Amino acid sequence: MAKGSPRNPRRTDGLSRELIVQAATDLLDGGGESALTLRALTARLSTGYGAIYHHVADKSDLLAAATDDIIGRVLADVVIDTDPREALRGVALGLFDAIDAHPWVGAELSRQPWRPALLDFYESIGRLLDALAVPERARFDAAGALVNYVLGVAVQNAANTRRRAGTDRGAFLDTVAEQWAQVDPGQYPFVHEAATRLREHDDREQFLAGVDIFLAGIATLR
């Protein structure tokens, strides 16, 4: 009688970097960065460590490659040759949605701002600002402001979602709104008034409203 549990059969087809990156993405989406280990990856791919190391250097390299893949898909979906305002909104919203779906992407972009994915995103923003006739003297500041807004809001939204894991968003906002409604309207008139809107607001729509405010602002730079 054979002793011990049988090992998982090794895969017989070729293993590519693309397959490894996709498997890593699945692990990251399922359990965050802590879930991405070489042991978990070899088990998912039914392969050995050597086959993984043939394509990636280490976990850091794999995490970076997965991030580049996600952002690359966002940029590939945006038609740059259309109206630059709509293209810019599409790029911004695409990154917001990508980080919402893959929260680990935001953290990786923050750690390595020189990654090709972020450079491609920054380059796309710069070209669209040029198409919108933003003067060269103002383009650097305008691009930085928008990139920081997009990344900041997207990462914060993803962090809020993780913190509220297992908690209904509507119930959470109701609790916050109730607290806001109880503040002194004489001292906090805006907060008191905003309590009702807080219950109803949509994070994605509010994010796009911020992008539109930015676009309205850069129109004055021409």
mmCIF file of C-alpha atoms in Angstrom:
data_model
loop_
_atom_site.group_PDB
_atom_site.id
_atom_site.type_symbol
_atom_site.label_atom_id
_atom_site.label_comp_id
_atom_site.label_asym_id
_atom_site.label_seq_id
_atom_site.Cartn_x
_atom_site.Cartn_y
_atom_site.Cartn_z
ATOM 1 C CA MET A 1 0.000 0.000 0.000
ATOM 2 C CA ALA A 2 1.359 3.390 -0.957
ATOM 3 C CA LYS A 3 2.155 5.570 1.999
ATOM 4 C CA GLY A 4 1.289 9.276 2.294
ATOM 5 C CA SER A 5 -0.956 11.336 0.095
ATOM 6 C CA PRO A 6 -0.377 11.320 -3.673
ATOM 7 C CA ARG A 7 1.385 14.302 -5.139
ATOM 8 C CA ASN A 8 -0.336 16.572 -7.620
ATOM 9 C CA PRO A 9 0.542 15.452 -11.145
ATOM 10 C CA ARG A 10 3.006 17.703 -12.940
ATOM 11 C CA ARG A 11 1.694 19.634 -15.938
ATOM 12 C CA THR A 12 2.687 18.308 -19.325
ATOM 13 C CA ASP A 13 2.099 21.446 -21.375
ATOM 14 C CA GLY A 14 4.511 24.362 -21.685
ATOM 15 C CA LEU A 15 4.661 26.943 -18.924
ATOM 16 C CA SER A 16 4.858 30.568 -20.050
ATOM 17 C CA ARG A 17 5.432 33.835 -18.222
ATOM 18 C CA GLU A 18 1.874 34.830 -19.166
ATOM 19 C CA LEU A 19 0.410 31.752 -17.458
ATOM 20 C CA ILE A 20 2.502 32.402 -14.363
ATOM 21 C CA VAL A 21 1.414 36.047 -14.196
ATOM 22 C CA GLN A 22 -2.253 35.087 -14.564
ATOM 23 C CA ALA A 23 -1.969 32.483 -11.801
ATOM 24 C CA ALA A 24 -0.246 35.044 -9.586
ATOM 25 C CA THR A 25 -3.033 37.539 -10.284
ATOM 26 C CA ASP A 26 -5.640 34.969 -9.259
ATOM 27 C CA LEU A 27 -3.814 34.343 -5.978
ATOM 28 C CA LEU A 28 -3.438 38.072 -5.303
ATOM 29 C CA ASP A 29 -7.111 38.733 -6.021
ATOM 30 C CA GLY A 30 -8.144 35.868 -3.800
ATOM 31 C CA GLY A 31 -6.077 36.640 -0.731
ATOM 32 C CA GLY A 32 -3.910 39.719 -1.223
ATOM 33 C CA GLU A 33 -0.122 39.871 -1.262
ATOM 34 C CA SER A 34 0.244 37.378 1.575
ATOM 35 C CA ALA A 35 -1.453 34.739 -0.579
ATOM 36 C CA LEU A 36 1.182 35.017 -3.289
ATOM 37 C CA THR A 37 3.898 32.536 -2.324
ATOM 38 C CA LEU A 38 6.053 30.391 -4.579
ATOM 39 C CA ARG A 39 4.650 27.327 -2.861
ATOM 40 C CA ALA A 40 1.057 28.341 -3.611
ATOM 41 C CA LEU A 41 1.998 29.227 -7.160
ATOM 42 C CA THR A 42 3.691 25.895 -7.888
ATOM 43 C CA ALA A 43 0.668 24.080 -6.472
ATOM 44 C CA ARG A 44 -1.745 26.076 -8.636
ATOM 45 C CA LEU A 45 0.321 25.534 -11.763
ATOM 46 C CA SER A 46 1.223 21.921 -10.984
ATOM 47 C CA THR A 47 4.884 22.597 -11.563
ATOM 48 C CA GLY A 48 8.167 22.950 -9.701
ATOM 49 C CA TYR A 49 10.127 25.904 -8.382
ATOM 50 C CA GLY A 50 12.682 25.669 -11.156
ATOM 51 C CA ALA A 51 10.054 26.174 -13.841
ATOM 52 C CA ILE A 52 8.804 29.317 -12.078
ATOM 53 C CA TYR A 53 12.289 30.751 -11.602
ATOM 54 C CA HIS A 54 12.978 30.207 -15.289
ATOM 55 C CA HIS A 55 10.444 32.981 -16.026
ATOM 56 C CA VAL A 56 10.517 35.278 -12.964
ATOM 57 C CA ALA A 57 13.281 36.235 -10.549
ATOM 58 C CA ASP A 58 11.305 36.286 -7.307
ATOM 59 C CA LYS A 59 8.015 37.337 -5.724
ATOM 60 C CA SER A 60 8.796 41.027 -6.187
ATOM 61 C CA ASP A 61 9.385 40.514 -9.894
ATOM 62 C CA LEU A 62 6.157 38.534 -10.163
ATOM 63 C CA LEU A 63 4.117 41.171 -8.335
ATOM 64 C CA ALA A 64 5.519 43.878 -10.596
ATOM 65 C CA ALA A 65 4.777 41.835 -13.717
ATOM 66 C CA ALA A 66 1.191 41.236 -12.603
ATOM 67 C CA THR A 67 0.752 44.972 -11.987
ATOM 68 C CA ASP A 68 2.152 45.842 -15.410
ATOM 69 C CA ASP A 69 -0.257 43.344 -16.968
ATOM 70 C CA ILE A 70 -3.320 44.847 -15.253
ATOM 71 C CA ILE A 71 -2.440 48.440 -16.166
ATOM 72 C CA GLY A 72 -1.442 47.431 -19.677
ATOM 73 C CA ARG A 73 -4.930 46.052 -20.215
ATOM 74 C CA VAL A 74 -6.478 49.294 -18.953
ATOM 75 C CA LEU A 75 -4.474 51.373 -21.414
ATOM 76 C CA ALA A 76 -5.153 48.961 -24.271
ATOM 77 C CA ASP A 77 -8.904 49.465 -23.790
ATOM 78 C CA VAL A 78 -8.683 53.250 -24.180
ATOM 79 C CA VAL A 79 -9.007 54.698 -27.674
ATOM 80 C CA ILE A 80 -6.538 57.582 -27.564
ATOM 81 C CA ASP A 81 -7.527 58.891 -31.015
ATOM 82 C CA THR A 82 -11.050 59.799 -29.891
ATOM 83 C CA ASP A 83 -12.072 63.048 -28.181
ATOM 84 C CA PRO A 84 -9.176 63.679 -25.742
ATOM 85 C CA ARG A 85 -11.551 64.658 -22.923
ATOM 86 C CA GLU A 86 -13.386 61.354 -23.178
ATOM 87 C CA ALA A 87 -10.136 59.444 -23.607
ATOM 88 C CA LEU A 88 -8.734 61.066 -20.469
ATOM 89 C CA ARG A 89 -11.882 60.208 -18.535
ATOM 90 C CA GLY A 90 -11.606 56.649 -19.844
ATOM 91 C CA VAL A 91 -7.976 56.272 -18.758
ATOM 92 C CA ALA A 92 -8.706 57.683 -15.297
ATOM 93 C CA LEU A 93 -11.805 55.561 -14.775
ATOM 94 C CA GLY A 94 -10.062 52.480 -16.126
ATOM 95 C CA LEU A 95 -7.325 52.781 -13.515
ATOM 96 C CA PHE A 96 -9.882 53.468 -10.768
ATOM 97 C CA ASP A 97 -11.807 50.312 -11.707
ATOM 98 C CA ALA A 98 -8.625 48.250 -12.014
ATOM 99 C CA ILE A 99 -7.440 49.176 -8.519
ATOM 100 C CA ASP A 100 -10.952 48.607 -7.166
ATOM 101 C CA ALA A 101 -10.907 45.088 -8.638
ATOM 102 C CA HIS A 102 -7.250 44.442 -7.762
ATOM 103 C CA PRO A 103 -6.410 46.437 -4.582
ATOM 104 C CA TRP A 104 -2.828 45.165 -4.516
ATOM 105 C CA VAL A 105 -2.101 47.075 -7.741
ATOM 106 C CA GLY A 106 -2.272 50.443 -5.981
ATOM 107 C CA ALA A 107 0.226 49.402 -3.329
ATOM 108 C CA GLU A 108 2.658 48.102 -5.937
ATOM 109 C CA LEU A 109 2.444 51.294 -8.012
ATOM 110 C CA SER A 110 3.210 53.310 -4.891
ATOM 111 C CA ARG A 111 6.278 51.177 -4.148
ATOM 112 C CA GLN A 112 7.709 51.300 -7.643
ATOM 113 C CA PRO A 113 6.636 54.508 -9.449
ATOM 114 C CA TRP A 114 9.221 53.793 -12.153
ATOM 115 C CA ARG A 115 7.411 50.657 -13.320
ATOM 116 C CA PRO A 116 6.562 50.590 -17.072
ATOM 117 C CA ALA A 117 2.858 50.438 -16.200
ATOM 118 C CA LEU A 118 2.903 53.742 -14.347
ATOM 119 C CA LEU A 119 5.209 55.340 -16.909
ATOM 120 C CA ASP A 120 2.784 54.320 -19.678
ATOM 121 C CA PHE A 121 -0.121 55.749 -17.701
ATOM 122 C CA TYR A 122 1.754 58.994 -17.085
ATOM 123 C CA GLU A 123 2.730 59.197 -20.758
ATOM 124 C CA SER A 124 -0.894 58.710 -21.839
ATOM 125 C CA ILE A 125 -2.004 61.528 -19.559
ATOM 126 C CA GLY A 126 0.703 63.822 -20.915
ATOM 127 C CA ARG A 127 -0.241 63.161 -24.532
ATOM 128 C CA LEU A 128 -3.922 63.741 -23.848
ATOM 129 C CA LEU A 129 -3.161 67.020 -22.076
ATOM 130 C CA ASP A 130 -1.147 68.044 -25.113
ATOM 131 C CA ALA A 131 -4.150 67.170 -27.318
ATOM 132 C CA LEU A 132 -6.284 69.360 -25.048
ATOM 133 C CA ALA A 133 -3.908 72.274 -25.803
ATOM 134 C CA VAL A 134 -2.569 72.535 -22.259
ATOM 135 C CA PRO A 135 0.561 74.736 -22.564
ATOM 136 C CA GLU A 136 3.904 72.981 -22.130
ATOM 137 C CA ARG A 137 4.717 75.185 -19.131
ATOM 138 C CA ALA A 138 1.645 73.868 -17.288
ATOM 139 C CA ARG A 139 1.591 70.294 -18.566
ATOM 140 C CA PHE A 140 3.951 68.819 -15.970
ATOM 141 C CA ASP A 141 1.946 70.202 -13.037
ATOM 142 C CA ALA A 142 -1.368 69.283 -14.652
ATOM 143 C CA ALA A 143 -0.261 65.691 -15.324
ATOM 144 C CA GLY A 144 1.089 65.326 -11.787
ATOM 145 C CA ALA A 145 -2.108 66.680 -10.273
ATOM 146 C CA LEU A 146 -4.298 64.290 -12.224
ATOM 147 C CA VAL A 147 -2.118 61.210 -11.712
ATOM 148 C CA ASN A 148 -1.940 61.911 -7.975
ATOM 149 C CA TYR A 149 -5.716 62.415 -7.821
ATOM 150 C CA VAL A 150 -6.466 59.198 -9.719
ATOM 151 C CA LEU A 151 -4.040 57.054 -7.731
ATOM 152 C CA GLY A 152 -4.890 58.662 -4.397
ATOM 153 C CA VAL A 153 -8.644 58.253 -4.713
ATOM 154 C CA ALA A 154 -8.428 54.781 -6.245
ATOM 155 C CA VAL A 155 -6.067 53.461 -3.560
ATOM 156 C CA GLN A 156 -8.120 55.028 -0.761
ATOM 157 C CA ASN A 157 -11.340 53.598 -2.168
ATOM 158 C CA ALA A 158 -9.776 50.128 -2.348
ATOM 159 C CA ALA A 159 -8.467 50.481 1.220
ATOM 160 C CA ASN A 160 -11.910 51.507 2.465
ATOM 161 C CA THR A 161 -13.447 48.490 0.756
ATOM 162 C CA ARG A 162 -10.947 46.154 2.449
ATOM 163 C CA ARG A 163 -11.569 47.731 5.856
ATOM 164 C CA ARG A 164 -15.307 47.291 5.407
ATOM 165 C CA ALA A 165 -14.939 43.638 4.407
ATOM 166 C CA GLY A 166 -17.999 41.809 5.657
ATOM 167 C CA THR A 167 -19.820 45.081 6.340
ATOM 168 C CA ASP A 168 -22.591 46.368 4.110
ATOM 169 C CA ARG A 169 -21.505 49.651 2.474
ATOM 170 C CA GLY A 170 -24.974 51.167 2.780
ATOM 171 C CA ALA A 171 -25.172 50.358 6.482
ATOM 172 C CA PHE A 172 -21.703 51.825 7.036
ATOM 173 C CA LEU A 173 -22.609 55.061 5.235
ATOM 174 C CA ASP A 174 -25.876 55.263 7.187
ATOM 175 C CA THR A 175 -23.885 55.130 10.426
ATOM 176 C CA VAL A 176 -21.496 57.851 9.284
ATOM 177 C CA ALA A 177 -24.356 59.997 7.976
ATOM 178 C CA GLU A 178 -26.170 59.699 11.300
ATOM 179 C CA GLN A 179 -23.058 60.949 13.087
ATOM 180 C CA TRP A 180 -22.690 63.843 10.645
ATOM 181 C CA ALA A 181 -26.348 64.768 11.020
ATOM 182 C CA GLN A 182 -25.889 65.174 14.770
ATOM 183 C CA VAL A 183 -23.090 67.753 14.578
ATOM 184 C CA ASP A 184 -23.807 71.397 15.370
ATOM 185 C CA PRO A 185 -25.040 72.965 12.099
ATOM 186 C CA GLY A 186 -23.817 76.319 13.325
ATOM 187 C CA GLN A 187 -20.235 75.080 13.567
ATOM 188 C CA TYR A 188 -20.358 72.571 10.699
ATOM 189 C CA PRO A 189 -23.016 73.790 8.244
ATOM 190 C CA PHE A 190 -21.571 71.995 5.233
ATOM 191 C CA VAL A 191 -21.002 68.681 7.040
ATOM 192 C CA HIS A 192 -24.540 68.803 8.410
ATOM 193 C CA GLU A 193 -25.952 69.496 4.957
ATOM 194 C CA ALA A 194 -23.787 66.812 3.311
ATOM 195 C CA ALA A 195 -25.055 64.062 5.623
ATOM 196 C CA THR A 196 -27.987 63.283 3.316
ATOM 197 C CA ARG A 197 -25.840 63.214 0.171
ATOM 198 C CA LEU A 198 -23.353 60.907 1.887
ATOM 199 C CA ARG A 199 -25.963 58.156 2.128
ATOM 200 C CA GLU A 200 -26.758 58.363 -1.583
ATOM 201 C CA HIS A 201 -23.403 59.018 -3.221
ATOM 202 C CA ASP A 202 -21.694 56.582 -5.546
ATOM 203 C CA ASP A 203 -17.880 56.377 -5.181
ATOM 204 C CA ARG A 204 -17.329 55.845 -8.898
ATOM 205 C CA GLU A 205 -19.550 58.749 -9.934
ATOM 206 C CA GLN A 206 -17.933 61.016 -7.362
ATOM 207 C CA PHE A 207 -14.515 60.046 -8.705
ATOM 208 C CA LEU A 208 -15.584 60.977 -12.246
ATOM 209 C CA ALA A 209 -16.988 64.260 -10.960
ATOM 210 C CA GLY A 210 -13.501 65.044 -9.657
ATOM 211 C CA VAL A 211 -11.986 64.269 -13.070
ATOM 212 C CA ASP A 212 -14.521 66.617 -14.682
ATOM 213 C CA ILE A 213 -13.603 69.362 -12.215
ATOM 214 C CA PHE A 214 -9.981 68.846 -13.228
ATOM 215 C CA LEU A 215 -10.887 69.081 -16.914
ATOM 216 C CA ALA A 216 -12.816 72.267 -16.306
ATOM 217 C CA GLY A 217 -9.770 73.685 -14.533
ATOM 218 C CA ILE A 218 -7.241 72.857 -17.248
ATOM 219 C CA ALA A 219 -9.506 74.479 -19.850
ATOM 220 C CA THR A 220 -8.520 77.822 -18.290
ATOM 221 C CA LEU A 221 -4.822 77.144 -18.963
ATOM 222 C CA ARG A 222 -5.062 77.427 -22.738
#
